[in-house]
Amino acid sequence: RSARRRAARPRPDDPELVELGRTFAVLSRRFARQGRRVRRLALQADQVAAERDIALHGRQKRQRAAYEAIREEVGYHAAWARWSATSDELTALADRIMCRKVRSLGDLAVKFDVLAWTLLNDGAVVDTGAVRYVRRFGRELRHLMVPVRGGRR
């Protein structure tokens, strides 16, 4: 009977996992922001290439070299390198988070955020219905964590 009571009693969040989750949230927002910048710069490079009458995906080495020079000129390569570095940081952090044991609902929410980010941002889930299910589950998980009249659910 006492084992059941211990198992049912809410346990505190793992402070280190909570901090890792906060860092993950900051990095994932940076990753999204940098990704938007990379896509914007790619479009800008395409526009400049079109204005200069350079074939975007030509087979000749000169055309490709000219297009890469335009990408360098608009800052695409530097932005992509920063985006890639953030992706590497997120992947390493995700590994650290996913290897930790869950002690509470808050810990589970942190791990779910990492799992959802991995699935949805890596293109592993392409079905829009499945994407909705993942996001809905995340919202419901957070709803369970909302304090209710001075206590926690």
PDB file of C-alpha atoms in Angstrom:
ATOM      1  CA  ARG A   1       0.000   0.000   0.000  1.00  0.00           C
ATOM      2  CA  SER A   2       2.759   2.482   0.811  1.00  0.00           C
ATOM      3  CA  ALA A   3       4.394   1.729  -2.570  1.00  0.00           C
ATOM      4  CA  ARG A   4       1.151   2.769  -4.296  1.00  0.00           C
ATOM      5  CA  ARG A   5       1.018   6.012  -2.332  1.00  0.00           C
ATOM      6  CA  ARG A   6       4.606   6.804  -3.252  1.00  0.00           C
ATOM      7  CA  ALA A   7       3.912   6.083  -6.913  1.00  0.00           C
ATOM      8  CA  ALA A   8       0.762   8.237  -6.957  1.00  0.00           C
ATOM      9  CA  ARG A   9       2.361  11.187  -5.136  1.00  0.00           C
ATOM     10  CA  PRO A  10       3.444  13.950  -7.544  1.00  0.00           C
ATOM     11  CA  ARG A  11       7.196  14.199  -7.784  1.00  0.00           C
ATOM     12  CA  PRO A  12       9.084  17.438  -8.335  1.00  0.00           C
ATOM     13  CA  ASP A  13      10.492  18.297 -11.730  1.00  0.00           C
ATOM     14  CA  ASP A  14      14.145  17.491 -12.357  1.00  0.00           C
ATOM     15  CA  PRO A  15      15.740  20.974 -12.178  1.00  0.00           C
ATOM     16  CA  GLU A  16      18.483  20.090 -14.644  1.00  0.00           C
ATOM     17  CA  LEU A  17      15.963  18.722 -17.148  1.00  0.00           C
ATOM     18  CA  VAL A  18      13.837  21.850 -16.757  1.00  0.00           C
ATOM     19  CA  GLU A  19      16.887  24.017 -17.481  1.00  0.00           C
ATOM     20  CA  LEU A  20      17.810  21.861 -20.486  1.00  0.00           C
ATOM     21  CA  GLY A  21      14.221  22.287 -21.692  1.00  0.00           C
ATOM     22  CA  ARG A  22      14.475  26.066 -21.413  1.00  0.00           C
ATOM     23  CA  THR A  23      17.721  26.037 -23.366  1.00  0.00           C
ATOM     24  CA  PHE A  24      16.103  23.792 -25.969  1.00  0.00           C
ATOM     25  CA  ALA A  25      13.177  26.209 -26.328  1.00  0.00           C
ATOM     26  CA  VAL A  26      15.559  29.149 -26.870  1.00  0.00           C
ATOM     27  CA  LEU A  27      17.619  27.222 -29.421  1.00  0.00           C
ATOM     28  CA  SER A  28      14.557  25.941 -31.291  1.00  0.00           C
ATOM     29  CA  ARG A  29      13.226  29.512 -31.634  1.00  0.00           C
ATOM     30  CA  ARG A  30      16.660  30.606 -32.905  1.00  0.00           C
ATOM     31  CA  PHE A  31      16.671  27.673 -35.341  1.00  0.00           C
ATOM     32  CA  ALA A  32      13.258  28.680 -36.717  1.00  0.00           C
ATOM     33  CA  ARG A  33      14.297  32.331 -37.036  1.00  0.00           C
ATOM     34  CA  GLN A  34      17.553  31.403 -38.791  1.00  0.00           C
ATOM     35  CA  GLY A  35      15.707  29.019 -41.114  1.00  0.00           C
ATOM     36  CA  ARG A  36      13.344  31.798 -42.186  1.00  0.00           C
ATOM     37  CA  ARG A  37      16.384  34.021 -42.849  1.00  0.00           C
ATOM     38  CA  VAL A  38      18.091  31.330 -44.948  1.00  0.00           C
ATOM     39  CA  ARG A  39      14.945  30.861 -47.057  1.00  0.00           C
ATOM     40  CA  ARG A  40      14.565  34.635 -47.471  1.00  0.00           C
ATOM     41  CA  LEU A  41      18.208  34.973 -48.579  1.00  0.00           C
ATOM     42  CA  ALA A  42      17.803  32.078 -51.040  1.00  0.00           C
ATOM     43  CA  LEU A  43      14.854  33.893 -52.624  1.00  0.00           C
ATOM     44  CA  GLN A  44      16.855  37.111 -52.691  1.00  0.00           C
ATOM     45  CA  ALA A  45      19.723  35.310 -54.457  1.00  0.00           C
ATOM     46  CA  ASP A  46      17.245  33.896 -56.998  1.00  0.00           C
ATOM     47  CA  GLN A  47      15.897  37.387 -57.691  1.00  0.00           C
ATOM     48  CA  VAL A  48      19.377  38.847 -58.142  1.00  0.00           C
ATOM     49  CA  ALA A  49      20.303  35.980 -60.471  1.00  0.00           C
ATOM     50  CA  ALA A  50      17.149  36.550 -62.519  1.00  0.00           C
ATOM     51  CA  GLU A  51      17.904  40.292 -62.749  1.00  0.00           C
ATOM     52  CA  ARG A  52      21.420  39.503 -63.980  1.00  0.00           C
ATOM     53  CA  ASP A  53      20.020  36.924 -66.401  1.00  0.00           C
ATOM     54  CA  ILE A  54      21.911  34.038 -64.828  1.00  0.00           C
ATOM     55  CA  ALA A  55      20.309  30.622 -65.145  1.00  0.00           C
ATOM     56  CA  LEU A  56      19.482  29.457 -61.613  1.00  0.00           C
ATOM     57  CA  HIS A  57      20.159  25.795 -62.121  1.00  0.00           C
ATOM     58  CA  GLY A  58      22.297  25.706 -65.203  1.00  0.00           C
ATOM     59  CA  ARG A  59      24.470  22.755 -66.004  1.00  0.00           C
ATOM     60  CA  GLN A  60      27.502  24.784 -66.937  1.00  0.00           C
ATOM     61  CA  LYS A  61      30.129  25.364 -64.291  1.00  0.00           C
ATOM     62  CA  ARG A  62      30.224  29.092 -64.983  1.00  0.00           C
ATOM     63  CA  GLN A  63      26.498  29.477 -64.364  1.00  0.00           C
ATOM     64  CA  ARG A  64      26.708  27.541 -61.136  1.00  0.00           C
ATOM     65  CA  ALA A  65      29.770  29.496 -59.993  1.00  0.00           C
ATOM     66  CA  ALA A  66      28.007  32.802 -60.755  1.00  0.00           C
ATOM     67  CA  TYR A  67      24.952  31.683 -58.806  1.00  0.00           C
ATOM     68  CA  GLU A  68      27.077  30.629 -55.819  1.00  0.00           C
ATOM     69  CA  ALA A  69      28.849  34.004 -55.951  1.00  0.00           C
ATOM     70  CA  ILE A  70      25.455  35.724 -55.753  1.00  0.00           C
ATOM     71  CA  ARG A  71      24.491  33.578 -52.774  1.00  0.00           C
ATOM     72  CA  GLU A  72      27.734  34.596 -51.094  1.00  0.00           C
ATOM     73  CA  GLU A  73      27.060  38.232 -51.937  1.00  0.00           C
ATOM     74  CA  VAL A  74      23.608  38.242 -50.267  1.00  0.00           C
ATOM     75  CA  GLY A  75      24.948  36.408 -47.201  1.00  0.00           C
ATOM     76  CA  TYR A  76      23.253  33.062 -47.792  1.00  0.00           C
ATOM     77  CA  HIS A  77      26.285  30.880 -47.013  1.00  0.00           C
ATOM     78  CA  ALA A  78      27.067  32.610 -43.700  1.00  0.00           C
ATOM     79  CA  ALA A  79      23.412  32.432 -42.638  1.00  0.00           C
ATOM     80  CA  TRP A  80      23.210  28.765 -43.602  1.00  0.00           C
ATOM     81  CA  ALA A  81      26.373  28.000 -41.599  1.00  0.00           C
ATOM     82  CA  ARG A  82      24.841  29.627 -38.485  1.00  0.00           C
ATOM     83  CA  TRP A  83      21.567  27.726 -39.048  1.00  0.00           C
ATOM     84  CA  SER A  84      23.477  24.456 -39.418  1.00  0.00           C
ATOM     85  CA  ALA A  85      25.484  25.115 -36.242  1.00  0.00           C
ATOM     86  CA  THR A  86      22.262  25.751 -34.306  1.00  0.00           C
ATOM     87  CA  SER A  87      20.858  22.503 -35.697  1.00  0.00           C
ATOM     88  CA  ASP A  88      23.932  20.650 -34.436  1.00  0.00           C
ATOM     89  CA  GLU A  89      23.529  22.260 -30.986  1.00  0.00           C
ATOM     90  CA  LEU A  90      19.862  21.265 -30.897  1.00  0.00           C
ATOM     91  CA  THR A  91      20.629  17.699 -31.887  1.00  0.00           C
ATOM     92  CA  ALA A  92      23.260  17.340 -29.159  1.00  0.00           C
ATOM     93  CA  LEU A  93      20.923  18.895 -26.589  1.00  0.00           C
ATOM     94  CA  ALA A  94      18.059  16.653 -27.715  1.00  0.00           C
ATOM     95  CA  ASP A  95      20.268  13.612 -27.120  1.00  0.00           C
ATOM     96  CA  ARG A  96      21.041  14.800 -23.585  1.00  0.00           C
ATOM     97  CA  ILE A  97      17.376  15.448 -22.822  1.00  0.00           C
ATOM     98  CA  MET A  98      16.052  12.198 -24.266  1.00  0.00           C
ATOM     99  CA  CYS A  99      18.555  10.136 -22.231  1.00  0.00           C
ATOM    100  CA  ARG A 100      17.301  11.531 -18.913  1.00  0.00           C
ATOM    101  CA  LYS A 101      14.694   9.758 -16.821  1.00  0.00           C
ATOM    102  CA  VAL A 102      11.265  11.313 -16.391  1.00  0.00           C
ATOM    103  CA  ARG A 103      10.285  12.095 -12.782  1.00  0.00           C
ATOM    104  CA  SER A 104       7.222  14.248 -13.333  1.00  0.00           C
ATOM    105  CA  LEU A 105       4.658  15.450 -15.822  1.00  0.00           C
ATOM    106  CA  GLY A 106       6.802  18.553 -16.374  1.00  0.00           C
ATOM    107  CA  ASP A 107       9.771  16.360 -17.273  1.00  0.00           C
ATOM    108  CA  LEU A 108       7.564  14.416 -19.686  1.00  0.00           C
ATOM    109  CA  ALA A 109       6.473  17.678 -21.329  1.00  0.00           C
ATOM    110  CA  VAL A 110      10.110  18.681 -21.868  1.00  0.00           C
ATOM    111  CA  LYS A 111      10.872  15.334 -23.507  1.00  0.00           C
ATOM    112  CA  PHE A 112       7.718  15.571 -25.617  1.00  0.00           C
ATOM    113  CA  ASP A 113       8.771  19.015 -26.892  1.00  0.00           C
ATOM    114  CA  VAL A 114      12.085  17.542 -28.025  1.00  0.00           C
ATOM    115  CA  LEU A 115      10.401  14.556 -29.664  1.00  0.00           C
ATOM    116  CA  ALA A 116       7.837  16.767 -31.416  1.00  0.00           C
ATOM    117  CA  TRP A 117      10.536  19.138 -32.667  1.00  0.00           C
ATOM    118  CA  THR A 118      12.582  16.229 -33.962  1.00  0.00           C
ATOM    119  CA  LEU A 119       9.632  14.698 -35.807  1.00  0.00           C
ATOM    120  CA  LEU A 120       8.089  17.875 -37.184  1.00  0.00           C
ATOM    121  CA  ASN A 121      11.195  19.893 -38.094  1.00  0.00           C
ATOM    122  CA  ASP A 122      13.164  17.029 -39.563  1.00  0.00           C
ATOM    123  CA  GLY A 123      10.422  16.194 -42.030  1.00  0.00           C
ATOM    124  CA  ALA A 124       9.856  12.751 -40.503  1.00  0.00           C
ATOM    125  CA  VAL A 125       6.109  13.472 -40.320  1.00  0.00           C
ATOM    126  CA  VAL A 126       4.750  14.753 -43.598  1.00  0.00           C
ATOM    127  CA  ASP A 127       1.059  13.960 -43.167  1.00  0.00           C
ATOM    128  CA  THR A 128      -0.757  17.128 -42.042  1.00  0.00           C
ATOM    129  CA  GLY A 129      -3.203  15.047 -39.992  1.00  0.00           C
ATOM    130  CA  ALA A 130      -0.340  13.467 -38.062  1.00  0.00           C
ATOM    131  CA  VAL A 131       1.206  16.896 -37.501  1.00  0.00           C
ATOM    132  CA  ARG A 132      -2.094  18.089 -36.018  1.00  0.00           C
ATOM    133  CA  TYR A 133      -2.214  15.037 -33.732  1.00  0.00           C
ATOM    134  CA  VAL A 134       1.306  15.687 -32.431  1.00  0.00           C
ATOM    135  CA  ARG A 135       0.540  19.345 -31.755  1.00  0.00           C
ATOM    136  CA  ARG A 136      -2.812  18.522 -30.132  1.00  0.00           C
ATOM    137  CA  PHE A 137      -1.167  15.992 -27.833  1.00  0.00           C
ATOM    138  CA  GLY A 138       1.364  18.640 -26.781  1.00  0.00           C
ATOM    139  CA  ARG A 139      -1.425  21.105 -25.966  1.00  0.00           C
ATOM    140  CA  GLU A 140      -3.291  18.473 -23.947  1.00  0.00           C
ATOM    141  CA  LEU A 141      -0.132  17.558 -22.065  1.00  0.00           C
ATOM    142  CA  ARG A 142       0.396  21.193 -21.143  1.00  0.00           C
ATOM    143  CA  HIS A 143      -3.248  21.483 -20.118  1.00  0.00           C
ATOM    144  CA  LEU A 144      -2.680  18.700 -17.580  1.00  0.00           C
ATOM    145  CA  MET A 145       0.134  20.733 -16.075  1.00  0.00           C
ATOM    146  CA  VAL A 146      -1.977  23.865 -15.465  1.00  0.00           C
ATOM    147  CA  PRO A 147      -2.392  24.587 -11.744  1.00  0.00           C
ATOM    148  CA  VAL A 148      -5.955  24.018 -10.546  1.00  0.00           C
ATOM    149  CA  ARG A 149      -7.123  26.102  -7.561  1.00  0.00           C
ATOM    150  CA  GLY A 150      -3.808  26.273  -5.809  1.00  0.00           C
ATOM    151  CA  GLY A 151      -2.798  22.665  -6.552  1.00  0.00           C
ATOM    152  CA  ARG A 152      -1.338  20.836  -9.497  1.00  0.00           C
ATOM    153  CA  ARG A 153      -3.193  18.316 -11.531  1.00  0.00           C
TER     154      ARG A 153
END
